[in-house]
Coordinates of C-alpha atoms and ligand atoms in Angstrom, one line a residue:
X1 CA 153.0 14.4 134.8
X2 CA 152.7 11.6 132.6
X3 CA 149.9 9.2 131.6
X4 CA 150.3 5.6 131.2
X5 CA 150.6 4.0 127.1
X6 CA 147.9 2.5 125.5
X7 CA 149.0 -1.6 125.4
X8 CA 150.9 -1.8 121.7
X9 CA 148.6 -3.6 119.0
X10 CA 150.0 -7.2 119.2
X11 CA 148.5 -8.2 115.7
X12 CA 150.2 -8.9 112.6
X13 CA 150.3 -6.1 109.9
X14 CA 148.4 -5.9 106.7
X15 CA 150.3 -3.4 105.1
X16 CA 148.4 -1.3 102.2
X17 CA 149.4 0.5 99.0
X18 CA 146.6 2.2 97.2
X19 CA 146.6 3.4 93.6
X20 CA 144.6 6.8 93.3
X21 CA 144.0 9.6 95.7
X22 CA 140.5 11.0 94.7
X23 CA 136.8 9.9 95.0
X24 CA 137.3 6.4 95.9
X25 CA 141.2 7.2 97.2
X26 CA 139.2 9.6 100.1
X27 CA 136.1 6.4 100.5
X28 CA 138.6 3.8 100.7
X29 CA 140.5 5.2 102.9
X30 CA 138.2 5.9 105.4
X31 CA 137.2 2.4 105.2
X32 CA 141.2 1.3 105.9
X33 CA 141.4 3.8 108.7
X34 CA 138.1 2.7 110.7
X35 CA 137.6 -0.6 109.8
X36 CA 140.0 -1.9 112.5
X37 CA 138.2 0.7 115.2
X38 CA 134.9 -0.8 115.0
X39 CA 135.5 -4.8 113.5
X40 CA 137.7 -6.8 115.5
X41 CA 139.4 -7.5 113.0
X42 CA 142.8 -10.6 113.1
X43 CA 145.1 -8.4 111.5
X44 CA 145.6 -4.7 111.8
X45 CA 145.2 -3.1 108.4
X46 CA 148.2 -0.2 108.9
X47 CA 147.8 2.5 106.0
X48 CA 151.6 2.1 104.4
X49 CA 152.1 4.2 101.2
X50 CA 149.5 6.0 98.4
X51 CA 150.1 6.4 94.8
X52 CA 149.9 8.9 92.5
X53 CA 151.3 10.6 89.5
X54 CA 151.1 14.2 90.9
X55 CA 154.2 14.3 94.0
X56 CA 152.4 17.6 95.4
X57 CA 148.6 16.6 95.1
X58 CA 149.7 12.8 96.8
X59 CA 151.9 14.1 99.5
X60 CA 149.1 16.3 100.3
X61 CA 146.5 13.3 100.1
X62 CA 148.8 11.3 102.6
X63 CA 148.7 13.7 105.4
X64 CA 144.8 14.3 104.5
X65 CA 143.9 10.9 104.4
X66 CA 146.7 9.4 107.3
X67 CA 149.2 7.7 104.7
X68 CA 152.3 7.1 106.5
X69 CA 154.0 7.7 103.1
X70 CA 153.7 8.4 99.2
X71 CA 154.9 7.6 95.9
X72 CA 154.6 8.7 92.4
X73 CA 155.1 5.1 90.8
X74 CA 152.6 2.2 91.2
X75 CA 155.4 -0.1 90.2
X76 CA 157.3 -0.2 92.4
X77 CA 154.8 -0.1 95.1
X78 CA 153.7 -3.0 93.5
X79 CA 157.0 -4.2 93.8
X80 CA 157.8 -3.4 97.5
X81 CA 158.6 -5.7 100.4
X82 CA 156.9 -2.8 102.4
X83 CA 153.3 -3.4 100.9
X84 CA 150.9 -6.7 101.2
X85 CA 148.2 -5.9 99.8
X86 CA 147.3 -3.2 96.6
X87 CA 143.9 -1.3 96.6
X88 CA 143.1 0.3 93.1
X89 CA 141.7 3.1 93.2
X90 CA 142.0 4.6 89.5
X91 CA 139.7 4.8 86.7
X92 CA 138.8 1.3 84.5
X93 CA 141.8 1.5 81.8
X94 CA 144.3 1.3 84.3
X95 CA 142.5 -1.9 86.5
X96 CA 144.2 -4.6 84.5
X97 CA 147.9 -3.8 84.3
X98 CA 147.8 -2.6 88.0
X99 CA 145.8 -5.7 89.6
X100 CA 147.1 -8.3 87.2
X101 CA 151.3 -6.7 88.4
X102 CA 149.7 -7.1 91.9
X103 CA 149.0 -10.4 91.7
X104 CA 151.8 -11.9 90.1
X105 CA 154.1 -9.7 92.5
X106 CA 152.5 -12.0 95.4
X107 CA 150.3 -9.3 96.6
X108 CA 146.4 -8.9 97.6
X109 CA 144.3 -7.2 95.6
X110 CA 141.1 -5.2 95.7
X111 CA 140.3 -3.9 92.4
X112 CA 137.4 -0.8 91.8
X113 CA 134.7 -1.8 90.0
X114 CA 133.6 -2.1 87.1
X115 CA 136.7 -4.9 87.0
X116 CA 137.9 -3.7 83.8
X117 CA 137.3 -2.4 80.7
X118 CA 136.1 -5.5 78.6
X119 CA 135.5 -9.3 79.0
X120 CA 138.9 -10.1 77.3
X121 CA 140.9 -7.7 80.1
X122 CA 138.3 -9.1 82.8
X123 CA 139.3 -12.3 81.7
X124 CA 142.9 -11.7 82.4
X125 CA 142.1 -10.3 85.3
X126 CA 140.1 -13.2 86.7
X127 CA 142.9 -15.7 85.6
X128 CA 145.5 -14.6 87.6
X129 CA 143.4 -14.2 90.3
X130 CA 142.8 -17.9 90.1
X131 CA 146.2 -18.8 89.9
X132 CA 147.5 -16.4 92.9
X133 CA 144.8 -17.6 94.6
X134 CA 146.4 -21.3 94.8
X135 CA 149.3 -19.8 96.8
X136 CA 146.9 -18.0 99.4
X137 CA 147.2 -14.4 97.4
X138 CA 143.2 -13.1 97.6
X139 CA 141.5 -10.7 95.3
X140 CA 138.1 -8.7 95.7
X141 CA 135.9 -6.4 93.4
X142 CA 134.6 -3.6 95.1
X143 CA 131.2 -3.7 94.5
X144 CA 130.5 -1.5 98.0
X145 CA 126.2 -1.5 97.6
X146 CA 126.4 -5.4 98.4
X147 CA 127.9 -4.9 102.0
X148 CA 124.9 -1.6 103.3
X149 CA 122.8 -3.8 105.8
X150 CA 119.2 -3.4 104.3
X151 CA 121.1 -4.8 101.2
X152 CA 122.8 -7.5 102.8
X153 CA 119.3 -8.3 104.8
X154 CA 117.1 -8.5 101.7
X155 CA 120.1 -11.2 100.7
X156 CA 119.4 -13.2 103.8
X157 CA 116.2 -12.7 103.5
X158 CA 116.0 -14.2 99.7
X159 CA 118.6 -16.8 100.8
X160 CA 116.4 -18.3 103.7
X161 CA 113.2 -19.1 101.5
X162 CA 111.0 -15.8 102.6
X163 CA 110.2 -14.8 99.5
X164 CA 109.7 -18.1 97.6
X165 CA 110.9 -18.5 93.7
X166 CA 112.0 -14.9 92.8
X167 CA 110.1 -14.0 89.2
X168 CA 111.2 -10.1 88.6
X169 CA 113.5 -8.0 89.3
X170 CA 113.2 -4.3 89.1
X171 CA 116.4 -2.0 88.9
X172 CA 117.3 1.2 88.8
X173 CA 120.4 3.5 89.9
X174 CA 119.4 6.8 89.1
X175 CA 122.0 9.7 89.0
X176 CA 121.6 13.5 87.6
X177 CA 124.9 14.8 87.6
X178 CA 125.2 14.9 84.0
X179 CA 121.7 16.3 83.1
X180 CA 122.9 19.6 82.7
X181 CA 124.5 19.5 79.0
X182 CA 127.2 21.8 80.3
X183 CA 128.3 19.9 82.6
X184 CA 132.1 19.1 81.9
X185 CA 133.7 16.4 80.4
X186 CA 135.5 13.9 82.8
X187 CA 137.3 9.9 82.5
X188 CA 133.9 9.1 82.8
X189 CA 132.6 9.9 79.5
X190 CA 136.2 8.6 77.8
X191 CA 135.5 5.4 76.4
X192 CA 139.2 4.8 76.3
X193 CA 139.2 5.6 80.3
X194 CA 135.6 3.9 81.1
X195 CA 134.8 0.9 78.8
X196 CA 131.2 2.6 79.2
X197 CA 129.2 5.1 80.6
X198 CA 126.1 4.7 82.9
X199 CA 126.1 0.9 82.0
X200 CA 129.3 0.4 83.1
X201 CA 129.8 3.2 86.0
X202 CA 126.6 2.7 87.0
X203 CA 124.8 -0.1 85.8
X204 CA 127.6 -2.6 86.7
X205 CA 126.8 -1.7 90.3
X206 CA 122.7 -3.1 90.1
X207 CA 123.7 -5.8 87.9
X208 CA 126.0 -6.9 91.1
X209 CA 123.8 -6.3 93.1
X210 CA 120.9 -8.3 91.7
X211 CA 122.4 -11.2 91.2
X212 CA 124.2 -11.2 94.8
X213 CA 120.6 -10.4 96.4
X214 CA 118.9 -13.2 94.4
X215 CA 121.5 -15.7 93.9
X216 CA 121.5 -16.3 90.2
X217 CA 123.2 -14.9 87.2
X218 CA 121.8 -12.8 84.4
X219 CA 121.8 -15.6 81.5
X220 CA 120.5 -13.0 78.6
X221 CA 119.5 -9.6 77.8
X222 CA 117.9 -7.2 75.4
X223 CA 119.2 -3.5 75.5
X224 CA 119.4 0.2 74.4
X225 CA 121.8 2.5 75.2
X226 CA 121.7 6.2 74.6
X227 CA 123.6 9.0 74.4
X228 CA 121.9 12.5 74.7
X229 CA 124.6 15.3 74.9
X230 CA 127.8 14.2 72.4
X231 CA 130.1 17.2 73.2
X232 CA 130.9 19.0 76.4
X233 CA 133.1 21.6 77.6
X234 CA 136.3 20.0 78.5
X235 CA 136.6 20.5 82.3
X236 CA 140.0 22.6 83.7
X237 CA 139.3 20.8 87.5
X238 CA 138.2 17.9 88.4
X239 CA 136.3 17.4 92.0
X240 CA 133.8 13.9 93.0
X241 CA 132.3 13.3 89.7
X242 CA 132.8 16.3 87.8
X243 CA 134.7 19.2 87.9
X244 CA 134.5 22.9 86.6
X245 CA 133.8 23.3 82.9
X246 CA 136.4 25.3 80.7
X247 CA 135.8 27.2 77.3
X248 CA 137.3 24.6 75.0
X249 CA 134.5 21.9 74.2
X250 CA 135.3 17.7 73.2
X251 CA 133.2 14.5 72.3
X252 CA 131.4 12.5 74.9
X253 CA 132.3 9.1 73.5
X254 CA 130.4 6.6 75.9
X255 CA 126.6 5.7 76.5
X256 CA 124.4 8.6 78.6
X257 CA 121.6 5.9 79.3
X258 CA 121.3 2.3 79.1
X259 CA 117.7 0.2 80.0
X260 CA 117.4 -3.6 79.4
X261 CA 115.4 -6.6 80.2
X262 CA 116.9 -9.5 81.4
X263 CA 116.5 -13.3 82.5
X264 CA 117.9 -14.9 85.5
X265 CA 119.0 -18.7 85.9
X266 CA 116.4 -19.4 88.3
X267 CA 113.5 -18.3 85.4
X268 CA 112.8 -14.5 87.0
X269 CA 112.5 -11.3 84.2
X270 CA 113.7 -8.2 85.2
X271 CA 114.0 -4.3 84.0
X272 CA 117.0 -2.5 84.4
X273 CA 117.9 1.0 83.7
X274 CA 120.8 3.2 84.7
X275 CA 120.8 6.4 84.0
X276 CA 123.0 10.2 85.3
X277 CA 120.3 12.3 83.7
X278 CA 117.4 12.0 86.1
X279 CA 116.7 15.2 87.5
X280 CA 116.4 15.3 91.0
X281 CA 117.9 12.2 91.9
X282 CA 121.3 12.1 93.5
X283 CA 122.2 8.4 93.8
X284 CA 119.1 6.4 93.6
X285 CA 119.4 2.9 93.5
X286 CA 116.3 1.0 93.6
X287 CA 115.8 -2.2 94.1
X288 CA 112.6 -4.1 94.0
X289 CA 112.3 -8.1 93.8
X290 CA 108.9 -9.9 94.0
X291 CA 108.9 -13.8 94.5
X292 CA 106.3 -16.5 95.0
X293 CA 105.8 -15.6 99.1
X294 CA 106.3 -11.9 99.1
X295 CA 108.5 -8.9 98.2
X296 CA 111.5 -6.6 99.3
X297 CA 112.5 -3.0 98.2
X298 CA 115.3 -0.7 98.5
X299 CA 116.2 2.8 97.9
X300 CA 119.7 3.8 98.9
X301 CA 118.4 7.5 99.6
X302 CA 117.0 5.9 102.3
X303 CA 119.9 3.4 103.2
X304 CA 119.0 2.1 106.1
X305 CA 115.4 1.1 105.6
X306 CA 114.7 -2.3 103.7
X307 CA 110.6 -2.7 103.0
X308 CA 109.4 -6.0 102.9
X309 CA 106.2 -7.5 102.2
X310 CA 104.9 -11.3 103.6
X311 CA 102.2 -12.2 100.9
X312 CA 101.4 -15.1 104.1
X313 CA 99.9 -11.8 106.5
X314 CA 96.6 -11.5 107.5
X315 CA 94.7 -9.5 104.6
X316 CA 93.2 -7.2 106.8
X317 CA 97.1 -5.8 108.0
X318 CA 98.9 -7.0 104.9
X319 CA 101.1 -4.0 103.6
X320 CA 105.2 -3.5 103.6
X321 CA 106.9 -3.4 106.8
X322 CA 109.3 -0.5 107.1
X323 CA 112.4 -2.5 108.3
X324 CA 115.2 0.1 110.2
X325 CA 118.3 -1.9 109.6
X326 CA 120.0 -1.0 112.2
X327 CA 119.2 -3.5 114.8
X328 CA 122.0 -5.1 116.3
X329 CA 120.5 -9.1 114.6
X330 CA 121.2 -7.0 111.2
X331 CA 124.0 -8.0 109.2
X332 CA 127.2 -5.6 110.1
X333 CA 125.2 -2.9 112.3
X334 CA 126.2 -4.9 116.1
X335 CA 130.1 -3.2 115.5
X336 CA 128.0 0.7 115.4
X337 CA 125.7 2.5 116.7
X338 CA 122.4 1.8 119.3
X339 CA 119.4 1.0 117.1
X340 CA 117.9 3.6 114.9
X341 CA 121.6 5.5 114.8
X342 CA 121.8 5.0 110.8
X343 CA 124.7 4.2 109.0
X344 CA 125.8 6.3 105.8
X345 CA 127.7 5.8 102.4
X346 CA 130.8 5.5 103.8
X347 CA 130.1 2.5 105.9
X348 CA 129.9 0.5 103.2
X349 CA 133.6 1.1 102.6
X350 CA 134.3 0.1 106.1
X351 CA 132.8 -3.1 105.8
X352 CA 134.5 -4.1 102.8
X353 CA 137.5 -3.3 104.2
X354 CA 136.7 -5.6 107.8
X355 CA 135.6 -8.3 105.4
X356 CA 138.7 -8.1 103.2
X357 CA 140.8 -8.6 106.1
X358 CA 138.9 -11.5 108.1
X359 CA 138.6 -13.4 104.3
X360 CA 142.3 -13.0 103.9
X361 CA 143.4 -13.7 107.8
X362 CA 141.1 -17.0 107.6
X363 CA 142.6 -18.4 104.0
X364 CA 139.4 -17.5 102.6
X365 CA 138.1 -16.1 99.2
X366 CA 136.8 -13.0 99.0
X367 CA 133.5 -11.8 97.5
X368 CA 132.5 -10.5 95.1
X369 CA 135.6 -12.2 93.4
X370 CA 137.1 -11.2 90.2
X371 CA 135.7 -14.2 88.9
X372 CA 132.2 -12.3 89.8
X373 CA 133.3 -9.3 88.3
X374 CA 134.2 -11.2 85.5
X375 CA 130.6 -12.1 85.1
X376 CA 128.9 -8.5 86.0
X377 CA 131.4 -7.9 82.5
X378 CA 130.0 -10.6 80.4
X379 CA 126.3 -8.9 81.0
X380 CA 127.6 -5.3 80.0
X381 CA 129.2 -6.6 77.0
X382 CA 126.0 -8.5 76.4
X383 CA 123.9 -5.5 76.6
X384 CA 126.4 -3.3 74.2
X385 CA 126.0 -5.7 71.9
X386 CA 122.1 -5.9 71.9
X387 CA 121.9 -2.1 72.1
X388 CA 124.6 -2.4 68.7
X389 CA 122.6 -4.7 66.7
X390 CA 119.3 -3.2 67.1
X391 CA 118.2 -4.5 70.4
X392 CA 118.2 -8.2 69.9
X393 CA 118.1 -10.7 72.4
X394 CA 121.7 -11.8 73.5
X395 CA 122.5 -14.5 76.0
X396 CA 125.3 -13.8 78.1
X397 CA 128.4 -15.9 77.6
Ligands
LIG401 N1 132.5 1.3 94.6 C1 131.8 2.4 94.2 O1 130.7 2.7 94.6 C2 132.5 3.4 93.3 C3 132.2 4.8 93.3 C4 132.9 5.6 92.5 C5 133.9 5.1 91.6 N2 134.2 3.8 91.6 C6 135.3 3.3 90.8 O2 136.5 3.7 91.4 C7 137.5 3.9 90.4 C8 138.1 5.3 90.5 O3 137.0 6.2 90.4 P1 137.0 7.6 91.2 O4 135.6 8.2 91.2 O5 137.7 7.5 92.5 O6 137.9 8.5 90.2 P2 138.6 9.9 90.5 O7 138.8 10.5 89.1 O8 138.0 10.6 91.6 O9 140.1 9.3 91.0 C9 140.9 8.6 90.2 C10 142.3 8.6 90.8 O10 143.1 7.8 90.0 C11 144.4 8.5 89.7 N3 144.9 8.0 88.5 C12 144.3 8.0 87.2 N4 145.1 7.4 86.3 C13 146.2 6.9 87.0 C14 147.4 6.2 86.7 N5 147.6 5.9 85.4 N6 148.3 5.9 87.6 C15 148.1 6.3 88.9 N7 147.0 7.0 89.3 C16 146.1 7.3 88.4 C17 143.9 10.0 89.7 O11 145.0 10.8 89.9 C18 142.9 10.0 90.8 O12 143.6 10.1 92.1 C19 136.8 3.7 89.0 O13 137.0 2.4 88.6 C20 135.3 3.9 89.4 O14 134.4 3.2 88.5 C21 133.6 2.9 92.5

């Protein structure tokens, strides 16, 4: 017996070549894969070729991560008729030459954060961007935090007047994989590989974040960066953000720590801080901004609640409300689950990728753009440079 075929998908390809296999190769991917199976989405986003330099490991990661096919050279994918749009996936020194190739080969682009590796490369980066732009070629930063609902919500929220003039910020993304001094060496504590180290890997990600939730930019900053543990064993695997550590030991050449204060264009102060040696927290990003009218908070080890506080309630019942984002009036959750079925790290892959496609499909640009990521750049170099000359004040240009 035979059953009847599922009607063919009458949409137009978007065909995909991602650079890199591993942690963000696997997120990414899951975000290509499902996007189209929850978003109706106006072009079908079909999973063409992955690249990278190991012809074993990537043929492996294709039929893992359901790549129709694989390659050992970005080049040419960047080159082929076969691919429409590039998605890097590969650690900061590699972001410019890769995106910028993209770009002027006519394809779309989204680029891992941090964009690059310094303002001049980000600048680069942001110019062709510009210029590809004019002939309909998009480009996105993947600044992932700014597309998880209660994130997107507090956004609105700030956007539509409910919390008045914002006047502080409070930041944090707290991480502890790198507390333990024998933990191994990895990219991310290359400066040649990273740019940074929590600033960058890390600290890029609130910096985004704030100024997408409160609409303004970081115009200066005073800062100190850190760096506890200078030499670590040199690790023989490599697996999510670490690996397994090997006898021979090598310098850790990047920042462990960074804090600074800032100042926003609207007149608000904040703290920052990011940090991967906070025992006992795993991926804490915190998030607090208090205006003229009231208050939100966010902790993304607890994703899918946003708490917000309406200075305007009666006294006597005045407290934060514990929003569940996950009502359907919430800002992505209608394409999931019934209310209260929370979402997870990986949804905020997914909506990237819907939102890359619709922007693209509808002539649109993208955001974040690289001309944001440009500017989360500026404010890292900003605070290096503080941190360099004894914590002065810098503005960020
Ligand atoms: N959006 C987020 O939340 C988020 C989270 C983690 C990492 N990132 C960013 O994603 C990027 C990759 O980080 P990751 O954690 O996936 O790293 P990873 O080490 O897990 O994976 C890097 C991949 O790049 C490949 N690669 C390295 N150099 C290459 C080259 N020259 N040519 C081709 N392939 C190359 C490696 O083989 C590997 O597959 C970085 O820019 C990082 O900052 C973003």
């Amino acid at each position: 017996m035979s059953f009847p075929a599922a009607p063919a998908d009458e949409r137009a390809e978007l065909r995909i070549g991602m650079i890199g296999y591993s942690f963000m190769g696997a997120a990414h991917s899951q975000g290509w894969r499902v996007a189209p199976k929850f978003f109706d989405l106006p072009l079908n986003p079909v999973m063409k070729t992955i690249v990278g330099r190991n012809a074993d490991a990537v043929a492996q990661a294709a039929t893992q991560l359901g790549w129709q096919t694989y390659n050992t050279d970005w080049r040419a994918v960047v080159e082929s008729d076969e691919v429409d749009l590039i998605d890097v996936c590969t650690p900061g020194d590699t972001h410019a030459e890769i995106a910028i190739a993209a770009l002027n080969a006519g394809k779309h682009v989204l680029c891992e954060k941090p964009l690059a590796n310094s303002v001049e490369e980000a600048e680069e980066m942001a110019a062709a961007a510009e210029k590809a732009a004019e002939k309909g070629i998009r480009s996105m930063v993947g600044f992932t935090y700014r597309r998880v609902p209660a994130v997107t919500l507090a956004r609105d929220l700030i956007a539509s007047g409910k919390l008045g003039a914002i006047r502080q910020v409070r930041a944090q993304y707290l991480q502890d994989w790198l507390a333990d001094e024998n933990a191994p060496l990895s990219w991310r504590l290359d400066k040649e590989k990273a740019g940074s180290g929590a600033l960058g890997d890390i600290g890029a990600h609130i910096i985004d974040l704030t100024q997408y939730m409160t609409g303004e930019s970081i115009t200066g900053v005073t800062g100190m960066i850190e760096t506890f543990v200078d030499e670590r064993p040199v690790s023989i695997s490599h697996s999510g953000l670490s690996g397994e550590a090997g006898t021979e030991r090598g310098p850790v050449t990047v920042d462990d720590a960074a804090l600074f204060l800032a100042r926003f264009s609207g007149g608000a102060i904040a703290t920052f801080e990011a940090t991967r040696f906070a025992w006992g927290r795993k991926n804490a990003i915190r998030i607090e901004i208090n205006g003229t009218k009231g208050s939100v908070a966010f902790d993304f080890e607890d994703m899918n609640v946003l708490e917000f506080y309406d200075a305007g309630d009666d006294q006597q019942t005045a407290g934060f409300r514990r929003i569940i984002a996950t009502e359907d009036v919430h800002p992505y959750v209608a394409a999931w689950w019934p209310p209260g079925h929370g979402l997870g790290y990986e949804h905020g892959f997914v909506h990237q990728a819907a939102d890359l496609v619709q922007d693209i499909a509808n002539d649109r640009q993208p955001l974040p753009s690289f001309a944001d990521g440009l500017a989360v750049q500026r404010v890292l170099a900003a605070v290096e440079a503080s941190s360099d000359a004894g914590t002065v004040w810098t503005n960020v240009t």
